[in-house]
Every structure is written in structure tokens, then in C-alpha cells.
Tab-separated table of C-alpha atoms in Angstrom:
chain	number	residue	atom	x	y	z
A	646	UNK	CA	-0.165	0.074	-0.032
A	647	UNK	CA	1.299	3.408	-1.001
A	648	UNK	CA	1.343	6.477	1.237
A	649	UNK	CA	-0.292	9.537	-0.180
A	650	UNK	CA	1.877	12.496	-0.653
A	651	UNK	CA	0.866	16.236	0.021
A	652	UNK	CA	2.638	17.442	-3.111
A	653	UNK	CA	1.703	17.365	-6.726
A	654	UNK	CA	3.654	14.997	-8.833
A	655	UNK	CA	4.014	12.991	-12.089
A	656	UNK	CA	1.428	12.157	-14.575
A	657	UNK	CA	0.502	12.807	-18.171
A	658	UNK	CA	-1.321	15.946	-17.270
A	659	UNK	CA	1.488	17.383	-15.164
A	660	UNK	CA	1.642	21.192	-15.356
A	661	UNK	CA	-2.094	21.341	-16.351
A	662	UNK	CA	-4.273	23.576	-13.863
A	663	UNK	CA	-7.904	23.031	-13.428
A	664	UNK	CA	-10.243	25.138	-11.624
A	665	UNK	CA	-13.060	23.013	-10.101
A	666	UNK	CA	-16.252	25.113	-9.662
A	667	UNK	CA	-18.522	22.080	-9.555
A	668	UNK	CA	-20.369	20.182	-6.764
A	669	UNK	CA	-21.849	16.955	-6.017
A	670	UNK	CA	-20.308	14.001	-8.084
A	671	UNK	CA	-20.330	14.272	-11.871
A	672	UNK	CA	-18.053	17.459	-12.202
A	673	UNK	CA	-16.077	16.965	-8.994
A	674	UNK	CA	-15.106	13.281	-9.685
A	675	UNK	CA	-14.339	14.113	-13.314
A	676	UNK	CA	-11.746	16.549	-11.958
A	677	UNK	CA	-10.557	14.057	-9.464
A	678	UNK	CA	-9.767	11.965	-12.403
A	679	UNK	CA	-7.769	14.737	-13.971
A	680	UNK	CA	-5.875	15.039	-10.640
A	681	UNK	CA	-5.074	11.293	-10.797
A	682	UNK	CA	-3.579	12.058	-14.150
A	683	UNK	CA	-1.247	14.806	-12.691
A	684	UNK	CA	-3.304	18.040	-13.096
A	685	UNK	CA	-3.353	20.501	-10.256
A	686	UNK	CA	-6.987	20.901	-9.342
A	687	UNK	CA	-8.248	23.710	-7.469
A	688	UNK	CA	-11.618	23.187	-5.893
A	689	UNK	CA	-13.401	26.533	-5.555
A	690	UNK	CA	-16.311	26.301	-3.118
A	691	UNK	CA	-18.956	28.717	-2.003
A	692	UNK	CA	-19.127	30.078	1.672
A	693	UNK	CA	-21.669	27.221	2.263
A	694	UNK	CA	-19.454	24.716	0.900
A	695	UNK	CA	-20.099	21.774	-1.679
A	696	UNK	CA	-23.418	20.260	-0.766
A	697	UNK	CA	-21.527	17.025	-0.642
A	698	UNK	CA	-19.911	17.956	2.627
A	699	UNK	CA	-23.269	17.782	4.185
A	700	UNK	CA	-24.405	14.394	3.016
A	701	UNK	CA	-25.198	11.802	5.771
A	702	UNK	CA	-22.011	10.102	6.786
A	703	UNK	CA	-21.001	7.721	9.709
A	704	UNK	CA	-17.668	9.537	9.377
A	705	UNK	CA	-17.947	12.431	11.853
A	706	UNK	CA	-15.255	14.809	10.970
A	707	UNK	CA	-15.981	15.081	7.236
A	708	UNK	CA	-18.523	13.610	4.706
A	709	UNK	CA	-17.371	10.052	3.349
A	710	UNK	CA	-18.843	11.071	0.013
A	711	UNK	CA	-16.823	14.212	-0.238
A	712	UNK	CA	-13.349	12.575	0.634
A	713	UNK	CA	-14.054	9.943	-2.048
A	714	UNK	CA	-15.222	12.263	-4.840
A	715	UNK	CA	-12.699	15.023	-4.226
A	716	UNK	CA	-9.383	13.403	-3.700
A	717	UNK	CA	-6.056	14.964	-5.179
A	718	UNK	CA	-7.446	18.665	-5.071
A	719	UNK	CA	-6.446	21.823	-3.338
A	720	UNK	CA	-9.406	23.907	-1.896
A	721	UNK	CA	-10.178	27.581	-1.687
A	722	UNK	CA	-13.355	29.414	-0.773
A	723	UNK	CA	-14.839	32.282	-2.799
A	724	UNK	CA	-18.398	34.157	-2.493
A	725	UNK	CA	-18.789	34.479	-6.223
A	726	UNK	CA	-21.816	36.636	-5.508
A	727	UNK	CA	-19.288	39.578	-4.485
A	728	UNK	CA	-17.438	41.519	-7.073
A	729	UNK	CA	-14.034	41.134	-5.058
A	730	UNK	CA	-14.337	37.274	-5.278
A	731	UNK	CA	-15.290	37.430	-8.970
A	732	UNK	CA	-12.118	39.449	-9.435
A	733	UNK	CA	-9.924	36.887	-7.799
A	734	UNK	CA	-11.513	34.119	-9.982
A	735	UNK	CA	-10.572	36.151	-12.959
A	736	UNK	CA	-6.928	36.224	-11.908
A	737	UNK	CA	-7.035	32.562	-11.369
A	738	UNK	CA	-8.634	32.036	-14.812
A	739	UNK	CA	-5.771	33.881	-16.491
A	740	UNK	CA	-3.405	31.211	-15.309
A	741	UNK	CA	-5.520	28.280	-15.511
A	742	UNK	CA	-5.873	25.833	-18.375
A	743	UNK	CA	-9.357	24.232	-17.455
A	744	UNK	CA	-12.494	25.414	-15.649
A	745	UNK	CA	-15.190	22.911	-14.719
A	746	UNK	CA	-18.721	23.825	-13.411
A	747	UNK	CA	-22.212	22.469	-13.108
A	748	UNK	CA	-24.280	25.609	-12.744
A	749	UNK	CA	-27.701	25.826	-14.647
A	750	UNK	CA	-27.377	27.584	-17.812
A	751	UNK	CA	-28.571	30.999	-16.709
A	752	UNK	CA	-26.032	31.315	-13.570
A	753	UNK	CA	-22.761	31.754	-15.454
A	754	UNK	CA	-23.709	34.900	-17.323
A	755	UNK	CA	-25.083	36.393	-14.101
A	756	UNK	CA	-21.796	35.640	-12.260
A	757	UNK	CA	-19.660	36.751	-15.359
A	758	UNK	CA	-18.162	33.411	-15.747
A	759	UNK	CA	-20.015	32.372	-18.944
A	760	UNK	CA	-17.568	30.830	-21.686
A	761	UNK	CA	-17.937	33.961	-23.905
A	762	UNK	CA	-16.788	36.097	-20.925
A	763	UNK	CA	-13.896	34.049	-19.636
A	764	UNK	CA	-12.487	33.308	-23.308
A	765	UNK	CA	-11.729	37.108	-23.342
A	766	UNK	CA	-9.553	36.585	-20.575
A	767	UNK	CA	-7.903	33.496	-21.455
A	768	UNK	CA	-8.253	32.411	-25.013
A	769	UNK	CA	-6.617	29.066	-24.202
A	770	UNK	CA	-9.187	28.026	-21.685
A	771	UNK	CA	-11.070	24.604	-21.863
A	772	UNK	CA	-14.291	25.290	-20.428
A	773	UNK	CA	-16.414	22.254	-19.286
A	774	UNK	CA	-20.081	22.792	-18.231
A	775	UNK	CA	-21.605	19.920	-16.723
A	776	UNK	CA	-25.433	20.155	-17.164
A	777	UNK	CA	-28.546	17.920	-16.443
A	778	UNK	CA	-30.113	18.139	-19.869
A	779	UNK	CA	-27.718	19.873	-22.236
A	780	UNK	CA	-27.363	23.339	-23.764
A	781	UNK	CA	-30.561	23.677	-25.877
A	782	UNK	CA	-34.207	22.389	-25.666
A	783	UNK	CA	-37.097	22.767	-23.269
A	784	UNK	CA	-35.304	21.280	-20.404
A	785	UNK	CA	-32.108	23.129	-20.599
A	786	UNK	CA	-32.741	25.173	-17.351
A	787	UNK	CA	-33.982	22.255	-15.335
A	788	UNK	CA	-31.827	20.857	-12.638
A	789	UNK	CA	-30.749	17.158	-13.118
A	790	UNK	CA	-29.852	14.222	-10.721
A	791	UNK	CA	-28.501	10.845	-11.303
A	792	UNK	CA	-31.584	8.884	-10.155
A	793	UNK	CA	-34.137	11.400	-12.098
A	794	UNK	CA	-32.296	10.537	-15.336
A	795	UNK	CA	-32.169	6.816	-14.524
A	796	UNK	CA	-35.977	6.964	-14.232
A	797	UNK	CA	-36.634	9.308	-17.043
A	798	UNK	CA	-34.451	7.159	-19.486
A	799	UNK	CA	-35.673	3.782	-19.139
A	800	UNK	CA	-32.758	2.509	-16.809
A	801	UNK	CA	-34.936	1.902	-13.945
A	802	UNK	CA	-37.808	0.277	-15.930
A	803	UNK	CA	-35.215	-2.371	-17.356
A	804	UNK	CA	-33.749	-2.944	-13.775
A	805	UNK	CA	-36.891	-3.911	-12.426
A	806	UNK	CA	-38.597	-7.326	-12.980
A	807	UNK	CA	-41.078	-7.451	-15.776
A	808	UNK	CA	-43.939	-7.838	-13.257
A	809	UNK	CA	-42.632	-5.369	-10.723
A	810	UNK	CA	-42.082	-1.665	-10.414
A	811	UNK	CA	-39.010	0.172	-11.857
A	812	UNK	CA	-36.001	0.067	-9.556
A	813	UNK	CA	-33.122	2.427	-9.139
A	814	UNK	CA	-29.518	1.386	-9.668
A	815	UNK	CA	-27.782	2.511	-6.581
A	816	UNK	CA	-24.335	3.795	-6.793
A	817	UNK	CA	-24.817	7.072	-8.887
A	818	UNK	CA	-23.926	5.282	-11.907
A	819	UNK	CA	-24.972	7.943	-14.271
A	820	UNK	CA	-22.966	10.651	-12.401
A	821	UNK	CA	-19.858	8.604	-12.325
A	822	UNK	CA	-20.074	7.888	-16.189
A	823	UNK	CA	-20.557	11.573	-16.630
A	824	UNK	CA	-17.439	12.190	-14.714
A	825	UNK	CA	-15.551	9.871	-16.940
A	826	UNK	CA	-16.740	11.856	-19.890
A	827	UNK	CA	-15.663	14.947	-18.287
A	828	UNK	CA	-12.229	13.689	-17.817
A	829	UNK	CA	-12.176	12.338	-21.365
A	830	UNK	CA	-13.660	15.564	-23.036
A	831	UNK	CA	-11.325	17.763	-21.162
A	832	UNK	CA	-8.307	15.603	-21.971
A	833	UNK	CA	-9.221	15.534	-25.904
A	834	UNK	CA	-9.731	19.204	-25.873
A	835	UNK	CA	-6.371	19.827	-24.368
A	836	UNK	CA	-4.926	17.603	-27.118
A	837	UNK	CA	-6.556	19.608	-29.752
A	838	UNK	CA	-5.300	22.790	-28.039
A	839	UNK	CA	-1.796	21.785	-28.812
A	840	UNK	CA	-2.313	21.698	-32.568
A	841	UNK	CA	-4.712	24.887	-32.790
A	842	UNK	CA	-3.511	27.033	-29.944
A	843	UNK	CA	-7.070	27.721	-28.658
A	844	UNK	CA	-9.370	26.597	-26.052
A	845	UNK	CA	-13.001	25.610	-26.438
A	846	UNK	CA	-16.207	24.747	-24.729
A	847	UNK	CA	-16.863	21.159	-23.626
A	848	UNK	CA	-20.376	20.061	-22.767
A	849	UNK	CA	-21.178	17.060	-20.639
A	850	UNK	CA	-24.874	16.247	-19.684
A	851	UNK	CA	-26.532	13.773	-17.451
A	852	UNK	CA	-28.945	12.927	-20.184
A	853	UNK	CA	-26.428	12.271	-22.594
A	854	UNK	CA	-24.386	10.088	-20.060
A	855	UNK	CA	-27.608	7.951	-19.236
A	856	UNK	CA	-28.163	7.534	-22.839
A	857	UNK	CA	-24.701	6.584	-23.758
A	858	UNK	CA	-24.893	3.947	-21.002
A	859	UNK	CA	-27.484	2.408	-23.016
A	860	UNK	CA	-26.111	2.650	-26.559
A	861	UNK	CA	-26.692	-1.116	-27.090
A	862	UNK	CA	-30.357	-0.833	-26.130
A	863	UNK	CA	-30.782	2.382	-28.229
A	864	UNK	CA	-30.917	0.787	-31.698
A	865	UNK	CA	-34.219	0.788	-33.613
A	866	UNK	CA	-34.186	-0.666	-37.161
A	867	UNK	CA	-36.461	0.534	-39.629
A	868	UNK	CA	-39.618	-1.610	-39.742
A	869	UNK	CA	-39.266	-2.721	-36.197
A	870	UNK	CA	-42.062	-1.965	-33.639
A	871	UNK	CA	-41.348	0.825	-31.252
A	872	UNK	CA	-41.806	-1.293	-28.196
A	873	UNK	CA	-39.570	-4.272	-29.244
A	874	UNK	CA	-37.829	-6.005	-26.287
A	875	UNK	CA	-34.422	-4.446	-25.711
A	876	UNK	CA	-33.246	-6.312	-22.559
A	877	UNK	CA	-29.642	-7.584	-23.037
A	878	UNK	CA	-29.682	-10.013	-20.173
A	879	UNK	CA	-28.853	-13.365	-21.436
A	880	UNK	CA	-31.339	-15.081	-18.953
A	881	UNK	CA	-31.130	-18.650	-18.052
A	882	UNK	CA	-28.669	-19.488	-15.347
A	883	UNK	CA	-26.622	-16.267	-15.562
A	884	UNK	CA	-27.334	-14.271	-12.346
A	885	UNK	CA	-26.940	-14.343	-8.562
A	886	UNK	CA	-27.892	-17.431	-6.773
A	887	UNK	CA	-28.139	-18.541	-3.145
A	888	UNK	CA	-25.616	-21.195	-1.903
A	889	UNK	CA	-25.256	-23.057	1.396
A	890	UNK	CA	-23.896	-19.754	2.823
A	891	UNK	CA	-23.890	-16.400	0.924
A	892	UNK	CA	-24.722	-15.511	-2.697
A	893	UNK	CA	-22.686	-16.356	-5.768
A	894	UNK	CA	-22.935	-14.453	-9.296
A	895	UNK	CA	-22.480	-16.955	-12.204
A	896	UNK	CA	-21.966	-16.367	-15.992
A	897	UNK	CA	-21.523	-19.308	-18.030
A	898	UNK	CA	-22.850	-18.290	-21.391
A	899	UNK	CA	-20.192	-20.049	-23.704
A	900	UNK	CA	-20.248	-23.675	-24.195
A	901	UNK	CA	-16.921	-24.270	-22.446
A	902	UNK	CA	-18.031	-22.518	-19.390
A	903	UNK	CA	-21.492	-24.242	-19.389
A	904	UNK	CA	-19.834	-27.555	-19.503
A	905	UNK	CA	-17.435	-26.717	-16.784
A	906	UNK	CA	-20.316	-25.379	-14.537
A	907	UNK	CA	-22.146	-28.691	-15.036
A	908	UNK	CA	-19.172	-30.767	-14.543
A	909	UNK	CA	-18.204	-29.037	-11.287
A	910	UNK	CA	-21.756	-28.982	-9.787
A	911	UNK	CA	-22.474	-32.707	-10.843
A	912	UNK	CA	-25.234	-31.720	-13.321
A	913	UNK	CA	-23.752	-34.023	-16.093
A	914	UNK	CA	-27.229	-34.887	-17.454
A	915	UNK	CA	-27.834	-31.128	-18.179
A	916	UNK	CA	-24.518	-30.793	-20.054
A	917	UNK	CA	-25.220	-33.804	-22.172
A	918	UNK	CA	-28.845	-32.761	-23.331
A	919	UNK	CA	-29.388	-30.879	-26.534
A	920	UNK	CA	-32.288	-29.316	-24.768
A	921	UNK	CA	-29.789	-26.835	-23.036
A	922	UNK	CA	-26.943	-26.761	-25.482
A	923	UNK	CA	-27.117	-22.936	-26.291
A	924	UNK	CA	-27.740	-19.779	-24.191
A	925	UNK	CA	-31.030	-19.256	-25.902
A	926	UNK	CA	-32.262	-22.760	-24.983
A	927	UNK	CA	-31.014	-22.354	-21.466
A	928	UNK	CA	-32.937	-18.981	-21.211
A	929	UNK	CA	-36.022	-20.767	-22.568
A	930	UNK	CA	-35.785	-23.565	-19.954
A	931	UNK	CA	-34.458	-21.561	-17.097
A	932	UNK	CA	-37.533	-22.851	-14.869
A	933	UNK	CA	-36.058	-26.380	-15.273
A	934	UNK	CA	-32.550	-25.553	-14.837
A	935	UNK	CA	-32.245	-22.939	-12.185
A	936	UNK	CA	-34.004	-25.270	-9.267
A	937	UNK	CA	-31.413	-28.134	-10.167
A	938	UNK	CA	-28.543	-25.662	-10.099
A	939	UNK	CA	-29.574	-24.108	-6.750
A	940	UNK	CA	-29.958	-27.323	-5.178
A	941	UNK	CA	-26.513	-28.307	-6.070
A	942	UNK	CA	-25.237	-24.907	-4.965
A	943	UNK	CA	-26.622	-25.467	-1.505
A	944	UNK	CA	-23.719	-28.059	-0.814
A	945	UNK	CA	-21.058	-25.398	-0.472
A	946	UNK	CA	-20.638	-21.815	0.720
A	947	UNK	CA	-20.348	-18.894	-1.897
A	948	UNK	CA	-16.663	-18.503	-1.063
A	949	UNK	CA	-16.012	-22.423	-1.382
A	950	UNK	CA	-17.734	-22.449	-4.722
A	951	UNK	CA	-15.632	-19.385	-6.010
A	952	UNK	CA	-12.536	-21.234	-5.123
A	953	UNK	CA	-13.679	-24.411	-6.711
A	954	UNK	CA	-14.787	-22.843	-10.229
A	955	UNK	CA	-11.571	-20.969	-10.178
A	956	UNK	CA	-10.667	-19.846	-13.774
A	957	UNK	CA	-13.270	-22.421	-15.371
A	958	UNK	CA	-16.427	-20.773	-14.451
A	959	UNK	CA	-16.700	-16.900	-14.313
A	960	UNK	CA	-18.154	-16.206	-10.902
A	961	UNK	CA	-17.895	-14.083	-7.699
A	962	UNK	CA	-18.954	-14.335	-4.249
A	963	UNK	CA	-21.192	-11.472	-3.294
A	964	UNK	CA	-19.068	-9.314	-0.841
A	965	UNK	CA	-19.509	-5.840	0.885
A	966	UNK	CA	-17.522	-2.991	-0.460
A	967	UNK	CA	-15.340	-2.965	2.855
A	968	UNK	CA	-13.858	-6.202	1.797
A	969	UNK	CA	-12.056	-4.465	-1.003
A	970	UNK	CA	-9.696	-2.661	1.299
A	971	UNK	CA	-7.616	-6.120	1.824
A	972	UNK	CA	-8.841	-8.002	-1.312
A	973	UNK	CA	-5.731	-9.333	-2.838
A	974	UNK	CA	-6.268	-8.355	-6.136
A	975	UNK	CA	-7.028	-4.935	-5.215
A	976	UNK	CA	-3.948	-4.781	-3.073
A	977	UNK	CA	-1.705	-6.281	-5.921
A	978	UNK	CA	-2.931	-3.447	-8.077
A	979	UNK	CA	-2.147	-0.790	-5.645
A	980	UNK	CA	-5.720	0.639	-5.861
A	981	UNK	CA	-6.015	1.407	-2.118
A	982	UNK	CA	-3.748	4.389	-0.609
A	983	UNK	CA	-3.311	5.953	2.785
A	984	UNK	CA	-4.213	9.510	2.954
A	985	UNK	CA	-3.623	12.173	5.411
A	986	UNK	CA	-6.297	14.738	6.036
A	987	UNK	CA	-5.925	17.693	8.504
A	988	UNK	CA	-9.330	17.092	9.960
A	989	UNK	CA	-10.051	13.405	9.600
A	990	UNK	CA	-6.532	12.291	10.308
A	991	UNK	CA	-5.212	9.210	8.378
A	992	UNK	CA	-7.804	7.231	6.167
A	993	UNK	CA	-7.573	4.613	3.332
A	994	UNK	CA	-9.081	5.238	0.055
A	995	UNK	CA	-9.236	4.508	-3.567
A	996	UNK	CA	-6.472	6.100	-5.531
A	997	UNK	CA	-5.826	5.881	-9.304
A	998	UNK	CA	-8.375	4.490	-11.791
A	999	UNK	CA	-5.788	4.658	-14.671
A	1000	UNK	CA	-2.463	2.986	-14.963
A	1001	UNK	CA	0.312	4.388	-17.144
A	1002	UNK	CA	3.274	2.705	-18.290
A	1003	UNK	CA	5.748	5.654	-18.925
A	1004	UNK	CA	4.344	8.605	-17.548
A	1005	UNK	CA	3.689	7.359	-13.964
A	1006	UNK	CA	0.993	8.559	-11.734
A	1007	UNK	CA	0.455	11.651	-9.689
A	1008	UNK	CA	0.986	10.762	-5.770
A	1009	UNK	CA	-2.428	10.530	-4.226
A	1010	UNK	CA	-3.649	13.618	-2.191
A	1011	UNK	CA	-6.498	13.893	0.216
A	1012	UNK	CA	-9.590	15.753	-0.489
A	1013	UNK	CA	-9.233	19.284	0.696
A	1014	UNK	CA	-10.414	20.611	4.062
A	1015	UNK	CA	-12.843	23.545	3.658
A	1016	UNK	CA	-10.672	26.469	2.439
A	1017	UNK	CA	-7.492	24.647	3.352
A	1018	UNK	CA	-5.297	26.065	0.376
A	1019	UNK	CA	-6.849	29.573	0.055
A	1020	UNK	CA	-3.686	31.572	0.982
A	1021	UNK	CA	-1.470	29.541	-1.274
A	1022	UNK	CA	-3.723	29.829	-4.239
A	1023	UNK	CA	-4.057	33.380	-3.833
A	1024	UNK	CA	-0.148	33.847	-3.390
A	1025	UNK	CA	0.233	31.945	-6.706
A	1026	UNK	CA	-2.183	34.504	-8.481
A	1027	UNK	CA	-0.201	37.276	-7.221
A	1028	UNK	CA	-2.580	38.463	-4.249
A	1029	UNK	CA	-0.472	39.372	-1.207
A	1030	UNK	CA	-1.372	38.617	2.395
A	1031	UNK	CA	-2.712	42.077	2.989
A	1032	UNK	CA	-5.027	41.881	-0.005
A	1033	UNK	CA	-6.061	38.291	1.126
A	1034	UNK	CA	-6.864	39.608	4.678
A	1035	UNK	CA	-9.185	42.359	3.192
A	1036	UNK	CA	-10.851	39.739	1.001
A	1037	UNK	CA	-11.453	37.599	4.021
A	1038	UNK	CA	-12.731	40.541	5.999
A	1039	UNK	CA	-15.185	41.398	3.479
A	1040	UNK	CA	-16.469	37.784	3.299
A	1041	UNK	CA	-15.314	37.435	-0.307
A	1042	UNK	CA	-12.657	34.771	0.710
A	1043	UNK	CA	-13.681	31.925	2.987
């Protein structure tokens, strides 16, 4: 396990400065992914703080969600409703490469931070706006949230059973996918800037993210009915099954894996039957196969079956996320690091999502305490201690 550094470091985006004005998950985690790649990310929070800091948490000193979503950043507090704070932000924009926000479309012009306004200050600025529904259309001014978009776009309908209500996919999957698009969109815009010398606007929306996640379902051939079945699940024995103790996910769609599953569970007759010799046939006859499979699975625990199946049958025993801290494969890949936080103290958390062979990776940094780096960031922008004190006294600086 590596120990997180408090300094910036290597990575393919070393030297890139990002201003993160966003809140919640999609924008902030997109910026955390940029920090993972070596960017110097400065999180700019309002006096009330990022709303994620106030989320329910069993960790008393700070929200667990805020720590996980905002790793790798420095933090400053600015009240952008005040002229002096907006003047400070403009100073930061002059020296920045990227700005990310998730304000509704009408807010940036009122604050003087719309793309058209900031590009006058810094023509090389990559300006990424994260929205709920995009830049145009009847819903462009509407606030968007992960589970709202899940429900709207059919994800919840497909997650639920055919005879039951729609079900939410917990884990903020739309937000986290949007964050990946933020990091990818910003990185490709930075690459294009190397050729053109100019920055540009980058738009990421939760609606586009939710539909991108369903690209394999959003195919409608000419002549097909509108409501044709679009469920991609293979059915049959693929899924989570109870065992003698615990639950086990099994995926055995190929002939090789199906044969191995039958052999290791003692269901030799199923393997030999032409009635079940394809994924489609097994899905059609799942009511015959599943009871036999589950009866066989009762003979061992989920962990025992996982060990017995090994590489022959794709499977996983159902675990809690806490089991990942010391899971051998996670440890071998160095995914968990130890962080030091000025309020929380020492904690373990996820570090890099991407591995580079030559560029290396930026040493992990804890999420910032509220306003932790305000003075340092201002000094880098040429604002001396006296000016900083006046800004703090006026409330423009937190």
C-alpha cells in the first residue's frame, strides 16, 4: 500500500491547472480523475461549501462521499456573489488551463463566468460545463440528478422485474459515467489545443451520459415496432444464486463455461442434453435448470464455490465494499492508498483509476479541508497577504 503525498507529482497532465467550481459528483469526480493524471486541481467552493460535505455520513469529521469524490485537489473558498471574489476568480482563470462547473445555464452569465466572458480573459481556456439536460431544448434550465435521469431514460424500468415496479440502480452510475466523460472530454480538448492553440467549450450532460450507457439498447431498425424488447440480459442461469452460505454470481454463457459449470456441480445430464446446449435454449428452459442448479449450490458456501470454479467458471461471491480494502487483487494493483487529512487524520481510500506505463501517476492527495489552500492559491495568483486579509474581512474569501 502506497502512502499519499501532499505534493503534486508526475502524470501525463502534469503542469495542467484545473479550476473546479462544480459540486456533488459528476463534475467533481471528473476533476478528481484529472488530478489522478497529474493535473493541479483547485476546488473553488462557495461559503456554504459543496453540498456533498453535508451528506449523511457515519464518518463524523467529514462526509465520506466528499472525501471519496474530491481526492487529489487543493481547496479555496470564494463567494462569487461578491465583485471582489469574482475578480479573484478572473485572476485564477488567467493562469488556468481548464474550468469545470455544473451551474444551470442561466447562472454563469449572471456571475460573469460564461464561456464567452472568460474566453476574453484566457483564449486557451478549456471550459467544461456539466448540465442535467444539455445546452438547448425545453429542459435546458432544469436541474438534473442521477436517479431522476435513470428513471426518465428507461434504466429503472429495465432494472426492475417484468412484473414489478421500476428499480433505481444505486451507486450514482449516471454521475460517475458523466465524470468519466468530463475527464475524457477535457483531455481531448487539451490535446486539440496543442494543434490549434485555442481553448474551447466542452459540454457534458447527465442525459447524454444516461443514454450513452444504453447505447446497445438504443438501436431501432427500420420496420421494427417501437416497443420491441431491448433487454440485453442473457437469462437462463446467468445471475445471482443462493448457496449453502452467501450468494454467488455465475456467468456461463459460452459452451466451455456451461460444460465446466455442469461438471463441477455434478449436473452432467444437463451438459449432455441438446435441450440446453445454447444460451437461448437455457434461457427458454430456465425454470427447469435453475432449481437443479440451486439445489447443487446448497452443498457449499459462496466462497467455496468461487474457489472451486476458479478460472473455469466466471463467478464472484457477493461481498461488501469494505472487503475491497484488503482484497488480494486490489492490493496487488495498488488501488488503495493511505491519505492524511488535516481534520479526519489518516484514512484509506481508492487512488488511481488509470495505470500508465511511462508517464507514471500523480501521488494521491487527500480531498481538501474547507478552504485549506486559500492563501497558497491566492499567493500564486499574485495576491499578497494584505489583500487576502481584506478579502477575508469582506467575506469574499472564506
